[in-house]
Amino acid sequence: MRFNPKRWARAATRCAAALLACAAIAPAVAHQVDTNAPLTLKDEGSFFVGGRDLASDTLSTLPQADPNGTVTVEQMYVQYQIPAHAKAPSLVLIHGCCLTGATWETTPDGRMGWAQYFARSGYPVYVIDQAGRGRSAANAVSIGGVRSGRLPPDALPAGFFVGREFAWTLFRFGPKYPQAYPGMQFPLEAQQQFWKQMVPDWAYSMGTPNPTVPSLGQLAARLKKTVLVSHSQSGIYPFQTLASGASGVAAIVAVEPTACPAATGDVSVYTRVPVLLLYGDFIAQSAWAPRYAACRSFADAVNQAGGHVDVVSTTDLGMHGNTHMMMQDRNNLEIADFITGWVGRNVH
């Protein structure tokens, strides 16, 4: 990103009412990384966290497979990259509804995603697939039970698939499919690649809290000092993880969370770590407006209780046109620079 004096001046003016945004402008330039240099890693790999063993006699309806046995379900897959000269804290990237950890990888049009960019910035990066999605797999035991007639149809897990027409407005690509907002930053020329990222979502069949939450707690305790970076549907998970008493959570970055904890409840637990709530553009004219308002009320309550919650829009930073999928927008790395700058200032 080139330094633009006019953009800096516009952003600085806005910062009169938002000191955090003002502090963020300089780090956004200072933290930029050479994306053409070789990526040097100390280690990379994967592992699983959490899960439970389940004995069943409905594992299969195929004659060649034994229906009896024990399987592990509700586990969470974790893929990691540790840069050669890593610094604390690590970052855990948690995808949202109907998606997988691919959210954070290469963008639909082939540009660098946040996962690699954060690693290039020196942070150990851990990308998860929520329980029941992607490489964490879904619990299909009840499907065998229904197909064999051992269980009623309503025993099937509650899952859903989001169509591109609904996702278009939900992700704020435009007011209705296929119309785009003027100046919108998502690379629509590569939308077919994005639609292929979407998968069936079984979250509503897993209870509350989602099994991903205790797994995040185990992961945070293992990492000892980590920032939980959530998106959309997973936005509540870091707060639930913190409230569960999990150790190792150093901060929370919630990118357009679908929900925040209630502002009217006891918010004292959320005063323990710094929190960033980050939003894109076109909020006012979308279904995200009431969600933003509720999270803003939560932030006010935590700050009044002595905590530290920053609510920032990309428009506060002079960036316009950002969607719900800002980690894949054309200016995704500028936003990543802002996040690493915020982490650098607030996590010690």
Coordinates of C-alpha atoms in Angstrom, one line a residue:
M1 CA 0.0 0.0 0.0
R2 CA 1.5 3.4 -1.0
F3 CA 1.4 6.2 1.4
N4 CA -1.4 8.6 0.3
P5 CA -1.3 12.0 2.1
K6 CA -4.9 12.9 1.2
R7 CA -6.1 9.6 2.5
W8 CA -4.1 10.1 5.7
A9 CA -5.6 13.6 6.2
R10 CA -9.2 12.4 5.7
A11 CA -8.6 9.5 8.1
A12 CA -6.9 11.8 10.7
T13 CA -10.0 14.1 10.6
R14 CA -12.3 11.2 11.4
C15 CA -10.0 10.3 14.2
A16 CA -11.0 13.3 16.2
A17 CA -14.0 11.2 17.3
A18 CA -12.2 7.8 17.2
L19 CA -8.7 7.9 18.8
L20 CA -8.1 4.2 18.0
A21 CA -8.6 4.8 14.3
C22 CA -6.2 7.7 14.4
A23 CA -3.5 5.5 16.0
A24 CA -4.1 2.9 13.4
I25 CA -3.2 4.9 10.4
A26 CA 0.6 5.0 10.8
P27 CA 1.0 1.3 11.8
A28 CA -1.0 0.3 8.6
V29 CA 2.0 1.6 6.6
A30 CA 4.7 0.6 9.1
H31 CA 3.6 -3.0 9.4
Q32 CA 3.3 -3.7 5.6
V33 CA 5.2 -6.8 4.5
D34 CA 7.0 -7.6 1.3
T35 CA 4.6 -10.1 -0.3
N36 CA 7.2 -11.0 -3.0
A37 CA 9.9 -12.2 -0.6
P38 CA 10.2 -16.0 0.1
L39 CA 8.0 -17.2 2.9
T40 CA 10.3 -18.8 5.5
L41 CA 8.7 -21.1 8.0
K42 CA 10.1 -22.8 11.1
D43 CA 7.3 -25.3 11.0
E44 CA 3.9 -26.1 9.5
G45 CA 1.5 -28.9 10.0
S46 CA -1.9 -29.9 11.4
F47 CA -3.6 -31.6 14.4
F48 CA -7.0 -32.1 15.9
V49 CA -8.4 -30.7 19.2
G50 CA -11.4 -31.8 21.2
G51 CA -14.0 -34.3 20.0
R52 CA -15.7 -37.2 21.8
D53 CA -15.9 -40.9 21.2
L54 CA -19.3 -42.3 20.2
A55 CA -20.2 -46.0 20.1
S56 CA -23.0 -46.8 17.6
D57 CA -24.7 -49.6 15.7
T58 CA -25.8 -47.4 12.9
L59 CA -22.4 -46.4 11.4
S60 CA -23.3 -47.7 8.0
T61 CA -26.1 -49.1 5.8
L62 CA -23.7 -50.5 3.2
P63 CA -23.4 -54.3 3.3
Q64 CA -19.6 -54.2 3.0
A65 CA -19.2 -52.0 6.1
D66 CA -19.8 -53.0 9.7
P67 CA -22.5 -50.8 11.3
N68 CA -21.1 -51.4 14.8
G69 CA -18.1 -49.6 16.2
T70 CA -16.7 -46.5 17.8
V71 CA -16.0 -43.2 16.1
T72 CA -14.8 -39.7 17.1
V73 CA -17.1 -36.8 16.4
E74 CA -17.1 -33.0 17.0
Q75 CA -13.4 -32.7 16.8
M76 CA -11.8 -29.5 15.5
Y77 CA -9.1 -29.5 12.7
V78 CA -6.2 -27.1 13.1
Q79 CA -3.7 -26.2 10.4
Y80 CA -0.7 -24.0 11.4
Q81 CA 2.2 -22.1 10.0
I82 CA 5.0 -20.9 12.3
P83 CA 7.4 -18.3 10.7
A84 CA 11.1 -18.7 11.1
H85 CA 11.3 -15.6 13.4
A86 CA 8.0 -15.9 15.1
K87 CA 6.8 -13.4 17.7
A88 CA 4.1 -13.6 20.3
P89 CA 1.1 -13.7 20.2
S90 CA -0.1 -16.4 17.8
L91 CA -3.3 -15.8 15.8
V92 CA -6.2 -18.3 15.6
L93 CA -8.4 -17.7 12.6
I94 CA -12.0 -18.9 13.0
H95 CA -14.2 -18.9 9.9
G96 CA -18.0 -18.1 9.8
C97 CA -21.2 -19.7 8.6
C98 CA -21.3 -22.0 5.7
L99 CA -17.5 -21.7 5.1
T100 CA -14.3 -23.4 6.2
G101 CA -10.8 -22.4 6.9
A102 CA -10.3 -21.7 3.2
T103 CA -11.8 -18.3 4.1
W104 CA -8.4 -17.2 5.3
E105 CA -6.3 -18.7 2.5
T106 CA -5.9 -17.6 -1.1
T107 CA -8.6 -15.1 -2.2
P108 CA -11.0 -16.2 -4.9
D109 CA -9.0 -14.2 -7.5
G110 CA -5.7 -15.7 -6.5
R111 CA -4.3 -13.0 -4.2
M112 CA -2.6 -13.7 -0.8
G113 CA -5.0 -14.2 2.1
W114 CA -4.8 -13.2 5.7
A115 CA -3.4 -16.6 6.9
Q116 CA -0.2 -16.3 4.8
Y117 CA 0.1 -12.5 5.3
F118 CA -0.1 -12.8 9.1
A119 CA 2.6 -15.5 9.0
R120 CA 4.8 -13.2 6.8
S121 CA 4.2 -10.5 9.4
G122 CA 5.8 -12.8 12.0
Y123 CA 2.8 -14.3 13.7
P124 CA 2.3 -18.0 14.2
V125 CA -1.0 -18.7 12.5
Y126 CA -3.5 -21.4 13.3
V127 CA -6.5 -21.8 10.9
I128 CA -9.3 -24.0 12.2
D129 CA -12.3 -25.8 10.6
Q130 CA -15.3 -25.6 12.9
A131 CA -16.6 -28.8 14.3
G132 CA -18.8 -30.4 11.7
R133 CA -17.3 -28.6 8.7
G134 CA -14.4 -29.0 6.3
R135 CA -11.8 -31.4 7.6
S136 CA -13.4 -31.5 11.0
A137 CA -16.2 -33.6 9.4
A138 CA -19.9 -34.0 10.3
N139 CA -21.5 -36.5 12.6
A140 CA -23.4 -38.9 10.2
V141 CA -24.4 -41.5 12.8
S142 CA -28.0 -40.5 12.8
I143 CA -28.2 -40.7 9.0
G144 CA -27.4 -44.4 9.2
G145 CA -30.0 -44.8 11.9
V146 CA -32.7 -43.1 9.8
R147 CA -31.8 -44.9 6.6
S148 CA -31.9 -48.3 8.4
G149 CA -35.3 -47.5 9.9
R150 CA -33.9 -47.6 13.5
L151 CA -34.5 -43.9 14.0
P152 CA -37.4 -41.5 12.9
P153 CA -36.7 -38.9 10.2
D154 CA -36.7 -36.1 12.7
A155 CA -33.5 -37.6 14.2
L156 CA -31.6 -36.3 11.2
P157 CA -29.2 -33.5 12.0
A158 CA -30.4 -29.9 11.3
G159 CA -28.2 -28.7 8.5
F160 CA -28.6 -26.0 5.8
F161 CA -26.9 -24.8 2.6
V162 CA -26.8 -21.0 1.8
G163 CA -27.5 -20.1 -1.8
R164 CA -25.6 -17.4 -3.6
E165 CA -28.6 -15.2 -3.9
F166 CA -29.1 -15.0 -0.1
A167 CA -25.3 -14.8 0.5
W168 CA -25.1 -11.9 -2.0
T169 CA -27.1 -9.6 0.3
L170 CA -25.9 -11.2 3.5
F171 CA -22.3 -10.6 2.6
R172 CA -23.2 -7.1 1.2
F173 CA -21.9 -7.5 -2.3
G174 CA -25.0 -5.6 -3.3
P175 CA -28.6 -4.8 -2.4
K176 CA -29.9 -7.8 -4.4
Y177 CA -28.5 -10.5 -6.5
P178 CA -26.7 -9.9 -8.9
Q179 CA -26.6 -6.1 -8.4
A180 CA -23.4 -4.8 -6.8
Y181 CA -22.9 -1.7 -4.6
P182 CA -20.9 1.1 -6.3
G183 CA -17.3 0.9 -5.3
M184 CA -17.7 -2.5 -3.7
Q185 CA -14.3 -4.2 -3.0
F186 CA -15.1 -7.9 -3.4
P187 CA -13.6 -9.4 -6.6
L188 CA -16.8 -10.4 -8.3
E189 CA -15.0 -11.5 -11.5
A190 CA -13.9 -14.5 -9.4
Q191 CA -17.2 -15.2 -7.7
Q192 CA -17.5 -18.7 -9.0
Q193 CA -14.4 -19.6 -7.0
F194 CA -16.0 -18.1 -3.9
W195 CA -19.3 -20.0 -4.3
K196 CA -17.2 -23.2 -4.4
Q197 CA -15.9 -22.4 -0.9
M198 CA -19.4 -22.7 0.6
V199 CA -20.3 -25.9 2.3
P200 CA -23.3 -27.4 4.2
D201 CA -23.5 -26.1 7.8
W202 CA -24.4 -28.4 10.7
A203 CA -23.9 -25.9 13.5
Y204 CA -27.5 -25.9 14.6
S205 CA -27.4 -29.6 15.2
M206 CA -24.7 -29.4 17.8
G207 CA -26.2 -27.6 20.7
T208 CA -24.9 -24.6 22.7
P209 CA -22.1 -23.8 23.1
N210 CA -21.0 -25.3 19.8
P211 CA -18.3 -28.0 20.3
T212 CA -15.9 -25.6 18.6
V213 CA -15.9 -23.4 21.7
P214 CA -14.4 -25.9 24.2
S215 CA -11.9 -26.9 21.5
L216 CA -10.9 -23.3 21.1
G217 CA -10.4 -23.2 24.9
Q218 CA -8.1 -26.2 24.7
L219 CA -6.2 -24.7 21.8
A220 CA -5.8 -21.4 23.6
A221 CA -4.4 -23.1 26.6
R222 CA -2.0 -25.0 24.5
L223 CA -0.8 -21.9 22.7
K224 CA -0.6 -19.9 26.0
K225 CA -0.8 -16.5 24.4
T226 CA -3.1 -16.2 21.4
V227 CA -5.5 -13.8 19.7
L228 CA -8.8 -15.3 18.7
V229 CA -9.8 -13.8 15.3
S230 CA -13.4 -14.7 14.5
H231 CA -15.7 -13.9 11.6
S232 CA -19.5 -13.6 11.3
Q233 CA -21.3 -16.7 12.8
S234 CA -18.2 -17.6 14.9
G235 CA -18.1 -14.1 16.3
I236 CA -19.6 -15.1 19.6
Y237 CA -17.2 -18.1 20.0
P238 CA -14.1 -16.1 21.4
F239 CA -16.4 -14.5 24.0
Q240 CA -17.8 -17.8 25.0
T241 CA -14.3 -19.3 25.2
L242 CA -13.2 -16.4 27.4
A243 CA -16.3 -16.8 29.6
S244 CA -15.6 -20.5 30.0
G245 CA -12.5 -19.6 32.0
A246 CA -10.1 -20.8 29.3
S247 CA -6.5 -19.7 29.7
G248 CA -4.2 -18.3 27.0
V249 CA -6.7 -15.9 25.4
A250 CA -4.7 -12.6 25.0
A251 CA -7.2 -10.7 22.9
I252 CA -10.2 -11.0 20.7
V253 CA -10.6 -9.6 17.1
A254 CA -14.2 -10.1 15.9
V255 CA -14.7 -9.3 12.3
E256 CA -18.4 -8.4 11.8
P257 CA -19.7 -10.8 14.5
T258 CA -23.2 -12.0 14.0
A259 CA -23.7 -11.6 17.8
C260 CA -21.9 -10.2 20.8
P261 CA -22.7 -11.0 24.5
A262 CA -25.7 -9.2 25.9
A263 CA -24.9 -5.7 27.0
T264 CA -27.4 -6.0 29.9
G265 CA -25.7 -8.9 31.6
D266 CA -22.5 -9.3 33.7
V267 CA -19.8 -8.2 31.3
S268 CA -16.9 -8.2 33.8
V269 CA -15.3 -11.3 32.3
Y270 CA -14.9 -9.4 29.0
T271 CA -12.8 -6.7 30.7
R272 CA -9.9 -9.1 31.0
V273 CA -8.6 -8.8 27.4
P274 CA -8.6 -6.1 24.7
V275 CA -11.3 -6.6 22.1
L276 CA -11.5 -5.2 18.5
L277 CA -14.9 -5.3 16.7
L278 CA -14.2 -4.6 13.0
Y279 CA -16.8 -3.7 10.4
G280 CA -16.9 -2.9 6.7
D281 CA -19.0 -0.6 4.6
F282 CA -22.7 -0.6 3.6
I283 CA -23.8 -1.6 7.2
A284 CA -26.6 1.0 7.5
Q285 CA -28.6 -0.3 4.5
S286 CA -28.2 -4.0 5.4
A287 CA -29.4 -6.6 7.9
W288 CA -26.2 -6.0 9.8
A289 CA -27.4 -2.7 11.2
P290 CA -29.2 -4.1 14.3
R291 CA -26.3 -6.5 14.9
Y292 CA -23.9 -3.7 14.8
A293 CA -26.0 -1.6 17.2
A294 CA -26.2 -4.5 19.6
C295 CA -22.5 -5.1 19.5
R296 CA -21.9 -1.4 20.0
S297 CA -24.0 -1.5 23.1
F298 CA -22.0 -4.4 24.3
A299 CA -18.8 -2.5 23.7
D300 CA -20.1 0.5 25.6
A301 CA -21.0 -1.7 28.6
V302 CA -17.6 -3.3 28.7
N303 CA -15.8 0.0 28.4
Q304 CA -17.9 1.4 31.2
A305 CA -17.0 -1.6 33.3
G306 CA -13.3 -0.8 32.9
G307 CA -12.6 -2.9 29.8
H308 CA -11.1 -2.1 26.4
V309 CA -13.3 -2.7 23.4
D310 CA -12.6 -0.8 20.2
V311 CA -15.3 -0.6 17.5
V312 CA -13.8 0.4 14.2
S313 CA -15.2 0.5 10.6
T314 CA -13.0 0.4 7.6
T315 CA -14.6 3.6 6.6
D316 CA -13.1 5.2 9.7
L317 CA -9.7 4.3 8.2
G318 CA -10.4 5.9 4.8
M319 CA -11.2 2.5 3.2
H320 CA -14.5 2.3 1.4
G321 CA -16.5 -0.5 -0.3
N322 CA -15.5 -3.3 2.1
T323 CA -17.9 -6.2 2.4
H324 CA -18.7 -8.8 5.0
M325 CA -15.9 -10.9 3.4
M326 CA -13.3 -8.2 3.9
M327 CA -10.5 -10.8 4.3
Q328 CA -11.0 -11.5 0.6
D329 CA -11.7 -7.9 -0.6
R330 CA -9.2 -6.2 -3.0
N331 CA -7.7 -4.2 -0.1
N332 CA -7.6 -7.2 2.3
L333 CA -3.9 -6.7 3.1
E334 CA -4.4 -3.1 4.1
I335 CA -7.0 -4.3 6.6
A336 CA -4.6 -7.0 7.8
D337 CA -2.0 -4.3 8.4
F338 CA -4.5 -2.5 10.6
I339 CA -5.2 -5.6 12.6
T340 CA -1.6 -6.4 13.2
G341 CA -1.0 -2.8 14.2
W342 CA -3.9 -3.0 16.7
V343 CA -2.5 -6.3 18.1
G344 CA 1.0 -4.8 18.4
R345 CA -0.3 -1.9 20.4
N346 CA -2.7 -3.8 22.6
V347 CA -1.2 -7.2 23.3
H348 CA 1.9 -7.3 25.5

